[in-house]
RNA sequence: GCGCUCAUAGCUCAACAGGAUAGAGCAACGGACUUCUAAUCCGUAGGUUGGAGGUUCGAGUCCUCCUGAGCGCGCCA
């Protein structure tokens, strides 16, 4: 309907401009569902946008445009000060819409994405230990964003980039190896910068179970390699299991090491060198990021011959592009923000056409426990795991909680509060709306009420009923804006509004009345539309929609 | 010191690419269960959108400065 109105306006403006001999061009304007229902079903700000170029009073322009609006579904179209054009739409539009919502998810989805290939790369935590609640926010966000983008018509893929190369990783091998030595009874000191978590010792014990004392007699480097590979897979698969329980799965786990093995890192640097963006200095190899606005040039290959993480990251994004990805959305922790400039510089310096590099910096999750902030350091081995959180408050509540806040805002996760709140957590408010509809179905059946979805919708005459259908119409726009801004929390706020409208409607009106089966059928149909929207919205968040609570 | 991100009700947060009267939840206060599930509903109160300028028909939203907070500034990831 928005599109219909827009095209009508476009045509009207074109005529007006031609008739009046104006040279002005039509600027961007919006057709939106107004907050205030006195402003009709739709409103356009076209005249306001146009007034400057036409050097004419916006209200007069609005009047001229309104006079040209003719469409069977438009019942009223009026200009209003300062220059909005408000539309009232025929009821047929609403009843048809409700019918469509019941029949399929189509009215909730959009095609703005135009099938563009988007990759959401998220979590990508170093596999040096289990995920903590900071990663949980990243996981909930990335997964939900991917679902939203899909609903908005993008061709979406998801990846977890596994840092299985580099210094932190050899540190992991060493840590496990030393614990192994200790398990075998050797008196060795644990390295200062090693990973101190108890899970390292657990891995060392398993290693001992499998290999016995065999590693003791081996060359240290070789033994560490075995320890590393075993530990890596053990931790990685543990992460995968936690994420699966959290309803997060990836299309691919992309290995950093594979970029070295395939020679892509070197290839990539050679390419940048030939473009003149990479040079040698002080025995190291540098990327000239200052050319792209960075503070200083960055090392891609150290004096000791090792590549930096930066080098493989450039190669990874080059690899994404070569696989046809045209938008890469990287979900990082906010503490990496100093890294954004340099990587975006590097990606753009490759001269890739039509490649959008995007980073969502997820702000920190501060854990509040007993009124105090808890440390989230992986190295120190002190952190609350995601697994623990899931066991404590459940997947639905955890995901909903994480997604409630804009990713750019810091978030204090008060564990005590989250636990206490399980019964009046807003997630239940929304879920209950869905369950309530199923309760009504059961009741209708119990009362022997025969009804058919979508029949006699003309009987829906209350303002509240129209409001609810209007809300259903809004879903699609919400999905579009959530996709555009990469902000899943918009879905939550929408769902709360929808649930609120429904709960209120339910409470103040009798839905099922066996003496009036026609009206009951119409109202149950409206409920079915609400249930469909709630289910669809919750699914975008990865939250379940129970039929009974 | 430089850079990034923020600052909205007592608290936690919304506000669609600048739109019409800045909204929810929690907490507070007052009401509603003989009812289709009260995990709910109805109502009251709560604001100089950190401060000062600017841009324009219109600013919580954009620009400049100030104040305050978090984070980053390594040949770590």
Tab-separated table of N, CA and C in Angstrom, chain A residues 403-475:
chain	number	residue	atom	x	y	z
A	403	UNK	N	18.940	-9.262	23.299
A	403	UNK	CA	18.541	-8.518	22.106
A	403	UNK	C	17.702	-7.297	22.417
A	404	UNK	N	17.314	-7.170	23.672
A	404	UNK	CA	16.447	-6.062	24.046
A	404	UNK	C	17.125	-4.715	23.873
A	405	UNK	N	18.413	-4.705	24.049
A	405	UNK	CA	19.142	-3.440	23.989
A	405	UNK	C	19.875	-3.302	22.666
A	406	UNK	N	19.943	-2.043	22.237
A	406	UNK	CA	20.701	-1.727	21.050
A	406	UNK	C	22.147	-2.182	21.258
A	407	UNK	N	22.747	-2.756	20.228
A	407	UNK	CA	24.093	-3.311	20.398
A	407	UNK	C	25.127	-2.231	20.732
A	408	UNK	N	24.789	-0.965	20.433
A	408	UNK	CA	25.735	0.118	20.698
A	408	UNK	C	25.691	0.582	22.146
A	409	UNK	N	24.713	0.082	22.888
A	409	UNK	CA	24.622	0.500	24.280
A	409	UNK	C	25.238	-0.564	25.177
A	410	UNK	N	25.940	-0.108	26.188
A	410	UNK	CA	26.490	-1.068	27.140
A	410	UNK	C	25.360	-1.725	27.906
A	411	UNK	N	25.663	-2.859	28.405
A	411	UNK	CA	24.594	-3.655	28.952
A	411	UNK	C	25.072	-4.315	30.244
A	412	UNK	N	24.464	-3.966	31.327
A	412	UNK	CA	24.784	-4.600	32.603
A	412	UNK	C	23.867	-5.797	32.794
A	413	UNK	N	24.451	-6.942	32.740
A	413	UNK	CA	23.660	-8.162	32.916
A	413	UNK	C	23.664	-8.497	34.399
A	414	UNK	N	22.595	-8.132	35.032
A	414	UNK	CA	22.491	-8.394	36.456
A	414	UNK	C	21.934	-9.800	36.649
A	415	UNK	N	22.831	-10.682	37.004
A	415	UNK	CA	22.464	-12.094	37.079
A	415	UNK	C	21.365	-12.346	38.102
A	416	UNK	N	21.498	-11.723	39.224
A	416	UNK	CA	20.505	-11.934	40.281
A	416	UNK	C	19.125	-11.483	39.818
A	417	UNK	N	19.137	-10.339	39.118
A	417	UNK	CA	17.878	-9.800	38.618
A	417	UNK	C	17.300	-10.707	37.533
A	418	UNK	N	18.149	-11.154	36.626
A	418	UNK	CA	17.693	-12.003	35.525
A	418	UNK	C	17.078	-13.293	36.052
A	419	UNK	N	17.669	-13.801	37.121
A	419	UNK	CA	17.141	-15.026	37.709
A	419	UNK	C	15.800	-14.768	38.367
A	420	UNK	N	15.772	-13.685	39.130
A	420	UNK	CA	14.567	-13.332	39.859
A	420	UNK	C	13.420	-13.033	38.896
A	421	UNK	N	13.807	-12.456	37.791
A	421	UNK	CA	12.810	-11.971	36.873
A	421	UNK	C	12.201	-13.040	35.986
A	422	UNK	N	12.627	-14.236	36.120
A	422	UNK	CA	12.185	-15.229	35.157
A	422	UNK	C	10.674	-15.245	34.985
A	423	UNK	N	9.943	-14.912	36.037
A	423	UNK	CA	8.496	-14.987	35.891
A	423	UNK	C	7.878	-13.736	35.274
A	424	UNK	N	8.554	-12.594	35.397
A	424	UNK	CA	7.948	-11.439	34.742
A	424	UNK	C	8.897	-10.791	33.727
A	425	UNK	N	9.769	-11.594	33.209
A	425	UNK	CA	10.619	-11.174	32.108
A	425	UNK	C	9.733	-10.838	30.908
A	426	UNK	N	10.056	-9.756	30.198
A	426	UNK	CA	9.209	-9.360	29.065
A	426	UNK	C	9.047	-10.440	27.990
A	427	UNK	N	9.965	-11.375	27.949
A	427	UNK	CA	9.821	-12.428	26.943
A	427	UNK	C	8.516	-13.193	27.149
A	428	UNK	N	8.144	-13.371	28.407
A	428	UNK	CA	6.919	-14.131	28.678
A	428	UNK	C	5.665	-13.362	28.274
A	429	UNK	N	5.782	-12.072	28.362
A	429	UNK	CA	4.667	-11.211	27.961
A	429	UNK	C	4.332	-11.434	26.494
A	430	UNK	N	5.396	-11.480	25.686
A	430	UNK	CA	5.209	-11.668	24.253
A	430	UNK	C	4.788	-13.112	23.948
A	431	UNK	N	5.477	-14.036	24.565
A	431	UNK	CA	5.146	-15.442	24.320
A	431	UNK	C	3.711	-15.764	24.755
A	432	UNK	N	3.320	-15.123	25.818
A	432	UNK	CA	1.983	-15.385	26.348
A	432	UNK	C	0.893	-14.979	25.353
A	433	UNK	N	1.168	-13.931	24.592
A	433	UNK	CA	0.197	-13.515	23.581
A	433	UNK	C	-0.033	-14.663	22.591
A	434	UNK	N	1.049	-15.326	22.233
A	434	UNK	CA	0.942	-16.448	21.304
A	434	UNK	C	0.178	-17.611	21.944
A	435	UNK	N	0.581	-17.938	23.162
A	435	UNK	CA	-0.060	-19.055	23.864
A	435	UNK	C	-1.553	-18.768	24.078
A	436	UNK	N	-1.858	-17.535	24.323
A	436	UNK	CA	-3.229	-17.138	24.575
A	436	UNK	C	-4.122	-17.435	23.371
A	437	UNK	N	-3.605	-17.178	22.197
A	437	UNK	CA	-4.373	-17.451	20.983
A	437	UNK	C	-4.677	-18.945	20.888
A	438	UNK	N	-3.686	-19.757	21.235
A	438	UNK	CA	-3.902	-21.198	21.169
A	438	UNK	C	-4.885	-21.648	22.242
A	439	UNK	N	-4.867	-20.916	23.356
A	439	UNK	CA	-5.854	-21.172	24.390
A	439	UNK	C	-7.262	-20.914	23.854
A	440	UNK	N	-7.374	-19.880	23.052
A	440	UNK	CA	-8.671	-19.533	22.474
A	440	UNK	C	-9.138	-20.597	21.475
A	441	UNK	N	-8.198	-21.079	20.689
A	441	UNK	CA	-8.549	-22.141	19.734
A	441	UNK	C	-9.148	-23.327	20.480
A	442	UNK	N	-8.441	-23.682	21.575
A	442	UNK	CA	-8.879	-24.842	22.354
A	442	UNK	C	-10.271	-24.590	22.936
A	443	UNK	N	-10.441	-23.374	23.417
A	443	UNK	CA	-11.729	-23.025	24.006
A	443	UNK	C	-12.852	-23.086	22.964
A	444	UNK	N	-12.545	-22.572	21.778
A	444	UNK	CA	-13.545	-22.561	20.709
A	444	UNK	C	-13.973	-23.985	20.376
A	445	UNK	N	-12.988	-24.845	20.330
A	445	UNK	CA	-13.278	-26.235	19.996
A	445	UNK	C	-14.119	-26.883	21.095
A	446	UNK	N	-13.714	-26.587	22.330
A	446	UNK	CA	-14.415	-27.111	23.486
A	446	UNK	C	-15.895	-26.704	23.469
A	447	UNK	N	-16.126	-25.491	23.007
A	447	UNK	CA	-17.491	-24.987	22.972
A	447	UNK	C	-18.218	-25.388	21.691
A	448	UNK	N	-17.554	-26.168	20.901
A	448	UNK	CA	-18.183	-26.645	19.678
A	448	UNK	C	-18.383	-25.564	18.640
A	449	UNK	N	-17.560	-24.548	18.725
A	449	UNK	CA	-17.699	-23.443	17.787
A	449	UNK	C	-17.046	-23.798	16.454
A	450	UNK	N	-17.864	-23.733	15.408
A	450	UNK	CA	-17.306	-23.983	14.064
A	450	UNK	C	-16.958	-22.640	13.446
A	451	UNK	N	-15.725	-22.521	13.030
A	451	UNK	CA	-15.333	-21.253	12.400
A	451	UNK	C	-14.262	-21.502	11.358
A	452	UNK	N	-14.179	-20.561	10.483
A	452	UNK	CA	-13.218	-20.713	9.403
A	452	UNK	C	-12.330	-19.474	9.361
A	453	UNK	N	-11.038	-19.705	9.312
A	453	UNK	CA	-10.110	-18.567	9.305
A	453	UNK	C	-10.359	-17.672	8.098
A	454	UNK	N	-10.502	-16.413	8.357
A	454	UNK	CA	-10.616	-15.443	7.266
A	454	UNK	C	-12.033	-15.214	6.767
A	455	UNK	N	-13.021	-15.887	7.372
A	455	UNK	CA	-14.397	-15.677	6.920
A	455	UNK	C	-14.998	-14.444	7.589
A	456	UNK	N	-15.821	-13.730	6.881
A	456	UNK	CA	-16.589	-12.596	7.443
A	456	UNK	C	-15.754	-11.572	8.213
A	457	UNK	N	-14.636	-11.216	7.682
A	457	UNK	CA	-13.796	-10.271	8.396
A	457	UNK	C	-14.408	-8.872	8.465
A	458	UNK	N	-15.421	-8.652	7.679
A	458	UNK	CA	-16.091	-7.353	7.725
A	458	UNK	C	-16.747	-7.090	9.076
A	459	UNK	N	-16.924	-8.156	9.845
A	459	UNK	CA	-17.538	-7.985	11.159
A	459	UNK	C	-16.596	-7.336	12.161
A	460	UNK	N	-15.336	-7.226	11.793
A	460	UNK	CA	-14.380	-6.563	12.683
A	460	UNK	C	-14.560	-5.054	12.527
A	461	UNK	N	-15.263	-4.481	13.470
A	461	UNK	CA	-15.607	-3.065	13.328
A	461	UNK	C	-15.015	-2.171	14.390
A	462	UNK	N	-14.405	-2.764	15.402
A	462	UNK	CA	-13.871	-1.947	16.494
A	462	UNK	C	-12.586	-1.242	16.095
A	463	UNK	N	-12.373	-0.094	16.682
A	463	UNK	CA	-11.119	0.638	16.475
A	463	UNK	C	-9.922	-0.226	16.849
A	464	UNK	N	-10.075	-0.921	17.976
A	464	UNK	CA	-8.976	-1.763	18.454
A	464	UNK	C	-8.603	-2.825	17.424
A	465	UNK	N	-9.609	-3.330	16.759
A	465	UNK	CA	-9.359	-4.377	15.767
A	465	UNK	C	-8.589	-3.825	14.583
A	466	UNK	N	-8.990	-2.643	14.176
A	466	UNK	CA	-8.269	-2.005	13.081
A	466	UNK	C	-6.826	-1.692	13.490
A	467	UNK	N	-6.683	-1.242	14.737
A	467	UNK	CA	-5.344	-0.935	15.243
A	467	UNK	C	-4.441	-2.158	15.192
A	468	UNK	N	-4.997	-3.287	15.558
A	468	UNK	CA	-4.197	-4.506	15.564
A	468	UNK	C	-3.790	-4.883	14.140
A	469	UNK	N	-4.716	-4.757	13.216
A	469	UNK	CA	-4.353	-5.087	11.833
A	469	UNK	C	-3.307	-4.102	11.313
A	470	UNK	N	-3.451	-2.846	11.716
A	470	UNK	CA	-2.430	-1.860	11.346
A	470	UNK	C	-1.062	-2.287	11.845
A	471	UNK	N	-1.056	-2.801	13.059
A	471	UNK	CA	0.203	-3.284	13.645
A	471	UNK	C	0.773	-4.435	12.818
A	472	UNK	N	-0.119	-5.310	12.370
A	472	UNK	CA	0.355	-6.429	11.562
A	472	UNK	C	1.012	-5.913	10.287
A	473	UNK	N	0.415	-4.869	9.757
A	473	UNK	CA	0.975	-4.288	8.538
A	473	UNK	C	2.373	-3.739	8.784
A	474	UNK	N	2.591	-3.236	9.988
A	474	UNK	CA	3.867	-2.597	10.303
A	474	UNK	C	5.052	-3.556	10.308
A	475	UNK	N	4.785	-4.825	10.567
A	475	UNK	CA	5.876	-5.789	10.707
A	475	UNK	C	6.893	-5.694	9.580
